[in-house]
mmCIF file of C-alpha atoms and ligand atoms in Angstrom:
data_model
loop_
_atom_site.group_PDB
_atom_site.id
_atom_site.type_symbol
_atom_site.label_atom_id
_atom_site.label_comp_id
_atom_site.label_asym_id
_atom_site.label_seq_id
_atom_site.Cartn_x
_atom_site.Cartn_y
_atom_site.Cartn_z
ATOM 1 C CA UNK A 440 -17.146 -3.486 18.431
ATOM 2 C CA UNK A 441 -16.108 -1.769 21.547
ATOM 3 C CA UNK A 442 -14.993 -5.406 23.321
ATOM 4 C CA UNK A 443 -12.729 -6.361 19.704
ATOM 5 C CA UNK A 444 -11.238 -2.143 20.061
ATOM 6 C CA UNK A 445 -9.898 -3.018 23.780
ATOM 7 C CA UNK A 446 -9.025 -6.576 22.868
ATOM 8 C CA UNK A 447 -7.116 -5.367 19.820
ATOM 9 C CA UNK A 448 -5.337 -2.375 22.338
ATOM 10 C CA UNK A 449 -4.305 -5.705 24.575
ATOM 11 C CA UNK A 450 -2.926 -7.664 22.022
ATOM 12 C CA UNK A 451 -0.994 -4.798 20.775
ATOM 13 C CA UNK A 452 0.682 -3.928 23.935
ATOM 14 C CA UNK A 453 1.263 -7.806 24.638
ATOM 15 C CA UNK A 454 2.783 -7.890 21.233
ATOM 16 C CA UNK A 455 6.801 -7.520 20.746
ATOM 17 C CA UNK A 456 6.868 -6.976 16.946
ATOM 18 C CA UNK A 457 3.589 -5.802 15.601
ATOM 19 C CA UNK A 458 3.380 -4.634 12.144
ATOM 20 C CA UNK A 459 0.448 -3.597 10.014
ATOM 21 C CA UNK A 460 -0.384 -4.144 6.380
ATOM 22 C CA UNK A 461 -2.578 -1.557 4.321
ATOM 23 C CA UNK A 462 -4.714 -1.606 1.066
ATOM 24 C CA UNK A 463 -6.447 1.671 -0.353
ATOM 25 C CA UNK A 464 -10.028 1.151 2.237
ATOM 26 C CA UNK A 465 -7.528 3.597 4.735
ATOM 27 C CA UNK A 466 -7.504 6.305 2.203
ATOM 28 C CA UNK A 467 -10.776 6.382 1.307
ATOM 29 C CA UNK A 468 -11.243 8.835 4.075
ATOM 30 C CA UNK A 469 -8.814 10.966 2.237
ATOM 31 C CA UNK A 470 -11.489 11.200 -0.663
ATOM 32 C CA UNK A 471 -8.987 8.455 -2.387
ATOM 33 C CA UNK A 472 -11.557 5.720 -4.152
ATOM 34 C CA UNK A 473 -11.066 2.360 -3.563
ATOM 35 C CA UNK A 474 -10.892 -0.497 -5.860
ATOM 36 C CA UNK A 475 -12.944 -3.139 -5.061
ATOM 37 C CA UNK A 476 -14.945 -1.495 -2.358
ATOM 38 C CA UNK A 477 -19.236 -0.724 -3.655
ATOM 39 C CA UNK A 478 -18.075 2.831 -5.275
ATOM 40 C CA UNK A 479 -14.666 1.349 -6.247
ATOM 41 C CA UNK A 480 -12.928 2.067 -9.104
ATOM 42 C CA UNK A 481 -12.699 -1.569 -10.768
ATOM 43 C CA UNK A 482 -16.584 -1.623 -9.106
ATOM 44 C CA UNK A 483 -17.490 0.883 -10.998
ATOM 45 C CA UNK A 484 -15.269 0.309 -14.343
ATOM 46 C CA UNK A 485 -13.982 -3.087 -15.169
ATOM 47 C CA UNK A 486 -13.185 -1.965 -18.628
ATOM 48 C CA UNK A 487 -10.510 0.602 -16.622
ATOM 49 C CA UNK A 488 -9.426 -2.603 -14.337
ATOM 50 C CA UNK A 489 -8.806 -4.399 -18.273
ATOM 51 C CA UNK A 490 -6.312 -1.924 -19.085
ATOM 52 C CA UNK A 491 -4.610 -1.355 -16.226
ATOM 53 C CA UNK A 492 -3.612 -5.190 -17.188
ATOM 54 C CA UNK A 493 -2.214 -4.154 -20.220
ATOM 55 C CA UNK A 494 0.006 -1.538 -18.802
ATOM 56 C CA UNK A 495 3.216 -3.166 -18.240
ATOM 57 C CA UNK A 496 3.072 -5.280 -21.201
ATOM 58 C CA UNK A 497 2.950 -1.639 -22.687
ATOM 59 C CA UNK A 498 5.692 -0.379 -21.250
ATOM 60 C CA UNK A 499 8.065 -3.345 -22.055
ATOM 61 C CA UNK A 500 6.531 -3.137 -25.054
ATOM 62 C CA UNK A 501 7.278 0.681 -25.831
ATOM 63 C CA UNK A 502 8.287 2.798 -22.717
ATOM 64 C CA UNK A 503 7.973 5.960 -24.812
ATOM 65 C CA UNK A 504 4.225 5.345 -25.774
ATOM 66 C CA UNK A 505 4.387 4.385 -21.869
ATOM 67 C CA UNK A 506 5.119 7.789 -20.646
ATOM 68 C CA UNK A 507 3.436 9.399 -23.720
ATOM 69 C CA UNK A 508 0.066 7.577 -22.034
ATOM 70 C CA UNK A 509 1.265 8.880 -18.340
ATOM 71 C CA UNK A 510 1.535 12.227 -19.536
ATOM 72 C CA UNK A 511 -2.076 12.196 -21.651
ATOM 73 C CA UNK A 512 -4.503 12.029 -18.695
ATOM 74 C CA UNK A 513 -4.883 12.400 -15.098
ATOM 75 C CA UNK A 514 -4.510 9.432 -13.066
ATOM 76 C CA UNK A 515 -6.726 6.891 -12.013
ATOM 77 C CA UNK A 516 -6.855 8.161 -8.421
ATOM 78 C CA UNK A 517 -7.064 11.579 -8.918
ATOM 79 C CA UNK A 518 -4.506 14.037 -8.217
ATOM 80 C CA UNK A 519 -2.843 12.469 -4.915
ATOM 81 C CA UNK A 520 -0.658 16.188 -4.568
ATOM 82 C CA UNK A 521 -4.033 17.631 -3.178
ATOM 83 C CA UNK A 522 -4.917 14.593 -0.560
ATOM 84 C CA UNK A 523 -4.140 14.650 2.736
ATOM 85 C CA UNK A 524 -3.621 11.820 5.334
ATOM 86 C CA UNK A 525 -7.066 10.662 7.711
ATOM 87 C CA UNK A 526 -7.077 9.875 11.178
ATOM 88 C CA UNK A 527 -6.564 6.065 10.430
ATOM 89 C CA UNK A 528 -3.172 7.075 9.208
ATOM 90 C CA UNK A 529 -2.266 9.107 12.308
ATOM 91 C CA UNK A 530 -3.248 6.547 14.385
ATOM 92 C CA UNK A 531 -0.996 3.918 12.617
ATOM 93 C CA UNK A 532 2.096 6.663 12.809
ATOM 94 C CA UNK A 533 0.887 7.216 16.372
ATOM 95 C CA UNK A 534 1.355 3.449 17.074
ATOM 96 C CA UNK A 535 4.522 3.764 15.850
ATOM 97 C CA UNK A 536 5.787 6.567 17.910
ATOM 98 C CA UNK A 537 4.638 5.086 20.767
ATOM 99 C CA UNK A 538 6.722 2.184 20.138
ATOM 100 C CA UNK A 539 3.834 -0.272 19.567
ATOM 101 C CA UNK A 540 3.938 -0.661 15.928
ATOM 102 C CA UNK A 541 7.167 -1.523 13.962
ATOM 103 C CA UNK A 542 6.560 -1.264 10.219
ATOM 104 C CA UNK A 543 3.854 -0.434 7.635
ATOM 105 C CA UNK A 544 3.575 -2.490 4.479
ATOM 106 C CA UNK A 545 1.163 -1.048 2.208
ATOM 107 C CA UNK A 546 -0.193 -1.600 -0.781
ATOM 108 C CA UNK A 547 -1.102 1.976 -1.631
ATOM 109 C CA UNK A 548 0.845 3.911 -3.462
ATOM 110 C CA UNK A 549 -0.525 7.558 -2.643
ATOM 111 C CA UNK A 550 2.331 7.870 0.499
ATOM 112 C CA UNK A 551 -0.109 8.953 3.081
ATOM 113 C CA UNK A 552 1.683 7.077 5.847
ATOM 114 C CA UNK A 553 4.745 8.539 5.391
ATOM 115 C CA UNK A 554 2.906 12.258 5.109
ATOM 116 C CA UNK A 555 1.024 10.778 8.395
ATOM 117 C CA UNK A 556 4.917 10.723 10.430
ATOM 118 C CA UNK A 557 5.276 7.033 9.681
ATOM 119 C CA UNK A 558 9.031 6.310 9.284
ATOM 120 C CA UNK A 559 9.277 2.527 8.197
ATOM 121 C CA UNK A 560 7.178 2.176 5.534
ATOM 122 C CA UNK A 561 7.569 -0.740 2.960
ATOM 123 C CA UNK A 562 5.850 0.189 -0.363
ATOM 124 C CA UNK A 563 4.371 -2.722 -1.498
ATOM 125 C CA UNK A 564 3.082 -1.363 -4.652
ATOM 126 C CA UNK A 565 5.625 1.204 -5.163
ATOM 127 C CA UNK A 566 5.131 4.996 -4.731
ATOM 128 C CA UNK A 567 3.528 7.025 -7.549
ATOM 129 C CA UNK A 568 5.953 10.274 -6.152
ATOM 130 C CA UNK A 569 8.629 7.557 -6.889
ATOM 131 C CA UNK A 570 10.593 6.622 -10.067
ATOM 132 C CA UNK A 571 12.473 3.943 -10.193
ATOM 133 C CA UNK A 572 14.993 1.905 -12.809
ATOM 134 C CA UNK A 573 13.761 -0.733 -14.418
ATOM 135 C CA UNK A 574 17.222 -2.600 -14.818
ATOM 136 C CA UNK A 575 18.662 -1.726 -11.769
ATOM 137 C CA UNK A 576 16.431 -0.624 -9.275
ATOM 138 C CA UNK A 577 17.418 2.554 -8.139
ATOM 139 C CA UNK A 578 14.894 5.205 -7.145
ATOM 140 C CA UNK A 579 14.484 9.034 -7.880
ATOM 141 C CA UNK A 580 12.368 11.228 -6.380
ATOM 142 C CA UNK A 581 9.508 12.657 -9.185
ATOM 143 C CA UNK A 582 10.851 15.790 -9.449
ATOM 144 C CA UNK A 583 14.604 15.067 -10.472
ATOM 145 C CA UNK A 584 13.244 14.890 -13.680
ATOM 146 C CA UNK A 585 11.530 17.435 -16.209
ATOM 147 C CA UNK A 586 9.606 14.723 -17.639
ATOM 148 C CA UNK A 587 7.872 17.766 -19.647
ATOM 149 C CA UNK A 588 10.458 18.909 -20.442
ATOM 150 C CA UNK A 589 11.860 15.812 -22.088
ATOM 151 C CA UNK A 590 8.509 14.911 -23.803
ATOM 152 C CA UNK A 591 9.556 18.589 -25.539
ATOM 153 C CA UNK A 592 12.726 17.765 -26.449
ATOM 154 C CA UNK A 593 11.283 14.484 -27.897
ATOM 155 C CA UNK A 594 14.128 12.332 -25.071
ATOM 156 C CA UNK A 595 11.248 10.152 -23.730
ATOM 157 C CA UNK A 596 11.781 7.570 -21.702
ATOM 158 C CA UNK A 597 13.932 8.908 -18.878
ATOM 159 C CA UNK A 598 17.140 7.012 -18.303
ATOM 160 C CA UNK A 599 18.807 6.190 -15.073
ATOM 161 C CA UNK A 600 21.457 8.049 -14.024
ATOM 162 C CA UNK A 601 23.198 5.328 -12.694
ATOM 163 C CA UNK A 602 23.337 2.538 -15.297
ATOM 164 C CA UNK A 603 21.282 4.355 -17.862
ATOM 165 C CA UNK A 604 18.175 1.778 -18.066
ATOM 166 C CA UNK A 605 14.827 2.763 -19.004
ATOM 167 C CA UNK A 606 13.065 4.549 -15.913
ATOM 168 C CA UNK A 607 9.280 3.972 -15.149
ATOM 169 C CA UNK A 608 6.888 5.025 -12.493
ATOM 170 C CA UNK A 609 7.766 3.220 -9.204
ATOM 171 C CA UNK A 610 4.084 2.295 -9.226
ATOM 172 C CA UNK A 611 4.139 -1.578 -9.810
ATOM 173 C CA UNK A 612 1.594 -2.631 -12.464
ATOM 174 C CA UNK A 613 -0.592 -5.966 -12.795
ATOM 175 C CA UNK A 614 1.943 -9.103 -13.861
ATOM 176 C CA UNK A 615 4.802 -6.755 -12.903
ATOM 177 C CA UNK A 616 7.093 -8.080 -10.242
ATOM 178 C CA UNK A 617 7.372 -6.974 -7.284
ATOM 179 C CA UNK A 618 10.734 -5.346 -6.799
ATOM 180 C CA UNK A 619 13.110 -7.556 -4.951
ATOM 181 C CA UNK A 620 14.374 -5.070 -2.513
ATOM 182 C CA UNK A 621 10.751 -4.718 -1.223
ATOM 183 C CA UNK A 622 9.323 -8.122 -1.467
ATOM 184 C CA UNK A 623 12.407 -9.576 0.720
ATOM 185 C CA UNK A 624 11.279 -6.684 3.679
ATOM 186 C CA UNK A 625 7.896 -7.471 3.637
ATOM 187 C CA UNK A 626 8.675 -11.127 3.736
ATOM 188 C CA UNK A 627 11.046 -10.499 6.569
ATOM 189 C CA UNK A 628 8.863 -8.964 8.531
ATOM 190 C CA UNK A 629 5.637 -10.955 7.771
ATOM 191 C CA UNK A 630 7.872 -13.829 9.258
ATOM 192 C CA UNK A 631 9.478 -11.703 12.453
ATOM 193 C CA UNK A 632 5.994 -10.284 13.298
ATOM 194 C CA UNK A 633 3.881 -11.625 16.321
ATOM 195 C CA UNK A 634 1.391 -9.090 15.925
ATOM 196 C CA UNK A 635 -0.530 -8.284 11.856
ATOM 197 C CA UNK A 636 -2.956 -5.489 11.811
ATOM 198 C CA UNK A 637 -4.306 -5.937 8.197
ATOM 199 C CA UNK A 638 -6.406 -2.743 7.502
ATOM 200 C CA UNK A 639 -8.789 -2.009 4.563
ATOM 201 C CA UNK A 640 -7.691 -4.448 1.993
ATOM 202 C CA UNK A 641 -9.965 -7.077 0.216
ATOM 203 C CA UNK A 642 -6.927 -9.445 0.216
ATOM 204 C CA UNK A 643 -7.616 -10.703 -3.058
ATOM 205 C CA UNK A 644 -4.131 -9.324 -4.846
ATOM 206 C CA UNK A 645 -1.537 -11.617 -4.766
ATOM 207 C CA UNK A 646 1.795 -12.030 -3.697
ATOM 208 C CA UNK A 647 0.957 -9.137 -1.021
ATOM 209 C CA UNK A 648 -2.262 -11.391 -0.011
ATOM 210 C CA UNK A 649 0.324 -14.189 0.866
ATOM 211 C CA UNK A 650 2.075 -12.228 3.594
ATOM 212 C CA UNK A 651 -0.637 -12.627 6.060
ATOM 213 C CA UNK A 652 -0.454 -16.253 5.215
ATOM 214 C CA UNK A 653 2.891 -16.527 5.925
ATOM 215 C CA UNK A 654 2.615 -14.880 9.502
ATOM 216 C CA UNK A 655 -0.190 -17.312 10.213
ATOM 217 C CA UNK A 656 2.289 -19.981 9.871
ATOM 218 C CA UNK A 657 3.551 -19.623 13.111
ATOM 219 C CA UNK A 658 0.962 -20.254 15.473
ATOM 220 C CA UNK A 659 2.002 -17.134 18.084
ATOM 221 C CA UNK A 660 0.983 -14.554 15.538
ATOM 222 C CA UNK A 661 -2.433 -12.496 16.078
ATOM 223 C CA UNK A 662 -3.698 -11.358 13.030
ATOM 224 C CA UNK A 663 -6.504 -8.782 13.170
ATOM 225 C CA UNK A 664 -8.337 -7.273 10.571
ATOM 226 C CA UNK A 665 -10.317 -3.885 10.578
ATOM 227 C CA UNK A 666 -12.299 -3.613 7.249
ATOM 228 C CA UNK A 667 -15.513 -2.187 5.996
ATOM 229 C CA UNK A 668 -16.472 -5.964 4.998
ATOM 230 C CA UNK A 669 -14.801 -9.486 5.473
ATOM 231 C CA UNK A 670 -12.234 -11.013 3.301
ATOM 232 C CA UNK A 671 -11.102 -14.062 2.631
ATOM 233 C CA UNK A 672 -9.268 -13.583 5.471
ATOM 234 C CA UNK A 673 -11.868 -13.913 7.464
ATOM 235 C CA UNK A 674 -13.625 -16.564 6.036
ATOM 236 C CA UNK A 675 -10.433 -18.443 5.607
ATOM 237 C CA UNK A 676 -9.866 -18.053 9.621
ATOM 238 C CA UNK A 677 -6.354 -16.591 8.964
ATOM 239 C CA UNK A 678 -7.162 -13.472 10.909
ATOM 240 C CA UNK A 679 -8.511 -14.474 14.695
ATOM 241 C CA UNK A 680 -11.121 -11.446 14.263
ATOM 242 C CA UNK A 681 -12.505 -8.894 12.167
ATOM 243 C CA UNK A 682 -13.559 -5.410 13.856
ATOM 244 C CA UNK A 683 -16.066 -4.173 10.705
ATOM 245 C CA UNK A 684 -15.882 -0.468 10.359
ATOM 246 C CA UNK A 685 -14.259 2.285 9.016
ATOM 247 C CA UNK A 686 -10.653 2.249 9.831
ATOM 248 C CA UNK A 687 -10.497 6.242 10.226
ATOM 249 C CA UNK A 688 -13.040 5.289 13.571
ATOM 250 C CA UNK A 689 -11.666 1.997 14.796
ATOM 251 C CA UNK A 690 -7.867 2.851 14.869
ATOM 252 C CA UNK A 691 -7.944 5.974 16.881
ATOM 253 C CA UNK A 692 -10.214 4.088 19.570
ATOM 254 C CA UNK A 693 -7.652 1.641 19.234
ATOM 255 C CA UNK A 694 -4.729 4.017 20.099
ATOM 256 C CA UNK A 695 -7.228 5.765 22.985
ATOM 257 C CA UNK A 696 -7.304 2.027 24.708
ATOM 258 C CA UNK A 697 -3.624 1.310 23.416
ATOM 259 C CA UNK A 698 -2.772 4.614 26.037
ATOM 260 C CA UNK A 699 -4.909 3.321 28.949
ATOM 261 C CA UNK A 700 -3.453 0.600 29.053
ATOM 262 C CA UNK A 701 0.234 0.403 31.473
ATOM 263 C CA UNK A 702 2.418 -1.571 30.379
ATOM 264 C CA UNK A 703 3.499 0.367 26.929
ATOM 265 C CA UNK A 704 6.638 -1.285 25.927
HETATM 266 N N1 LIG B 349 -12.473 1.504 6.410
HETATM 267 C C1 LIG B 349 -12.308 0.156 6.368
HETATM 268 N N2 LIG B 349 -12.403 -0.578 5.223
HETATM 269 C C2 LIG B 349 -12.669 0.106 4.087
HETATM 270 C C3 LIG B 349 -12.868 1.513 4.051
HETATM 271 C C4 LIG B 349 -12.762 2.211 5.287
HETATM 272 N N3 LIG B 349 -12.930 3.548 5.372
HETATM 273 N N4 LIG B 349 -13.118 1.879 2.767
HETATM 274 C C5 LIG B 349 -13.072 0.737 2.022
HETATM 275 N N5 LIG B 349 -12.806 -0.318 2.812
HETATM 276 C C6 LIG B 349 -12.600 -1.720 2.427
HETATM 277 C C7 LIG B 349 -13.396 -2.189 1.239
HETATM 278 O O1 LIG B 349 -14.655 -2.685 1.667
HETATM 279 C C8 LIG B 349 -12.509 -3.302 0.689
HETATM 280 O O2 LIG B 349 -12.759 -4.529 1.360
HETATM 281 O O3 LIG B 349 -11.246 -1.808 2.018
HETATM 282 C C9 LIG B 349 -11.103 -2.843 1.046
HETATM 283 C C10 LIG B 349 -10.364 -2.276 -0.154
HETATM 284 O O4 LIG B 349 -10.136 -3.333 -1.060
HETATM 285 P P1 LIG B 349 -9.621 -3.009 -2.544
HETATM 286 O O5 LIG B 349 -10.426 -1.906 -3.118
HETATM 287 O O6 LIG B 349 -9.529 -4.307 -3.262
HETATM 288 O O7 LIG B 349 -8.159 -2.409 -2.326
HETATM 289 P P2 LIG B 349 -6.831 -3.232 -2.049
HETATM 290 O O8 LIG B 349 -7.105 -4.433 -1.235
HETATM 291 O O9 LIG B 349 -5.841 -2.256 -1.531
HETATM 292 O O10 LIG B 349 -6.402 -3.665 -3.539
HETATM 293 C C11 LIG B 349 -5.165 -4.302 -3.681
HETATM 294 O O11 LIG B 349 -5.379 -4.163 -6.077
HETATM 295 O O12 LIG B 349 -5.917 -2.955 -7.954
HETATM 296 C C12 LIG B 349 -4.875 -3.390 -7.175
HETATM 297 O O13 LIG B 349 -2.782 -2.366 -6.992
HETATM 298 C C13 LIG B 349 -4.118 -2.230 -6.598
HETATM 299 O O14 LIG B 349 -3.004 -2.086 -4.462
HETATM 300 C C14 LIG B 349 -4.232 -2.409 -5.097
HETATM 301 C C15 LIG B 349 -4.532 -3.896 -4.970
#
């Protein structure tokens, strides 16, 4: 593993625009469960996976029984107030203050890279402290509304302040789409990047699963993956290598070598 850690530091300092996409493996070290992983969450309860399926068709459906549901339980991953950011996320905001890493697009919605110092994060997936307007897009922060307080006052769902549409979570459900504003970024800069370090993610979720895909078009691009397992990444060829291990171990060795090395850009 040691050779792939200072081969991955060379190719990032070679690189002129290296990004890196994210799935939920880099929080696990936050205590966050994954999905897919041997104690993930679908792993461990497809019937949970089933209705997280249904979700969206519920909330087109009826966004007040929508928020009604929100408001009944506690989510899926636990409560993401109380989490804090691992050393895998440090090292990817680390990259980026050194200059070597350009943008984050992530599929995890618990906004540990931006609590990590990351500044250009695309969120893939939205942002569960996020709300966001279902007709027009525009995005609140959590706690601009009393969402209690309206479930009180029986004046669920919120409504935008700006054209008055039905608000939802930001988090984007199965079969939702992927809001435009963020699927044109990450497009962008899965096609501008000459560098993709793809970091705990199965890679089985599509369109996100695509953006590797479309970096690989263009021969120049290293893609590297650091996961706990392969993916079809890997067994597609798409990424040149796989470093297997935990990413809260292999990405600050990686920024150790990155800082050896001299020619930082
Ligand atoms: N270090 C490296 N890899 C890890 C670690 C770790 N500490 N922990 C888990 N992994 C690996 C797992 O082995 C698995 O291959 O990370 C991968 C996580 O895959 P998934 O659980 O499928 O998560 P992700 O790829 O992010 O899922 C994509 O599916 O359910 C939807 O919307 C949800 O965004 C999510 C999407």
């Amino acid at each position: 593993m040691n050779e792939l850690i200072k081969r991955a530091a060379e190719d990032l300092v070679k690189s002129k625009y290296a990004i890196s996409l994210t799935g939920a493996g880099i929080s696990t070290e936050s205590g966050i469960p994954d999905f897919r992983g041997p104690s993930g969450i679908w792993t461990k309860n497809p019937d949970a996976e089933r209705k997280a399926y249904e979700r969206y068709d519920r909330f087109k459906r009826n966004p007040k029984e929508y928020w009604e549901e929100r408001l009944s339980g506690p989510s899926l991953l636990g409560d993401l107030e109380k989490v804090l950011p691992n050393a895998g996320h440090d090292a990817l905001a680390e990259l980026e203050s050194l200059g070597v890493l350009k943008c984050i697009v992530t599929q995890n919605i618990d906004n540990l890279h931006q609590r990590a110092g990351s500044k250009k994060v695309l969120d893939y997936h939205g942002n569960a402290f996020i709300l966001r307007c279902f007709s027009c897009n525009a995005r609140y922060d959590l706690k601009e509304f009393d969402i209690e307080e309206l479930r009180r006052a029986d004046q669920l769902p919120p409504v935008c302040k700006e054209c008055g549409g039905v608000i939802k979570s930001d988090v984007v459900h199965f079969n939702e789409p992927i809001p435009s504003d963020v699927a044109g970024k990450s497009v962008e800069e899965a096609e501008i990047c000459d560098l993709m370090l793809i970091c705990g993610t199965s890679a089985v979720v599509f369109p996100f699963a695509n953006l590797p895909r479309i970096a690989k078009v263009r021969s120049r691009t290293v893609l590297i993956e650091i996961n706990a397992e392969p993916t079809p990444l890997t067994e597609e060829g798409i990424s040149e290598y796989l470093i297997q291990g935990k990413t809260g171990h292999v990405l600050p060795n990686i920024v150790e070598e990155v800082k050896k090395l001299p020619s930082l850009p």
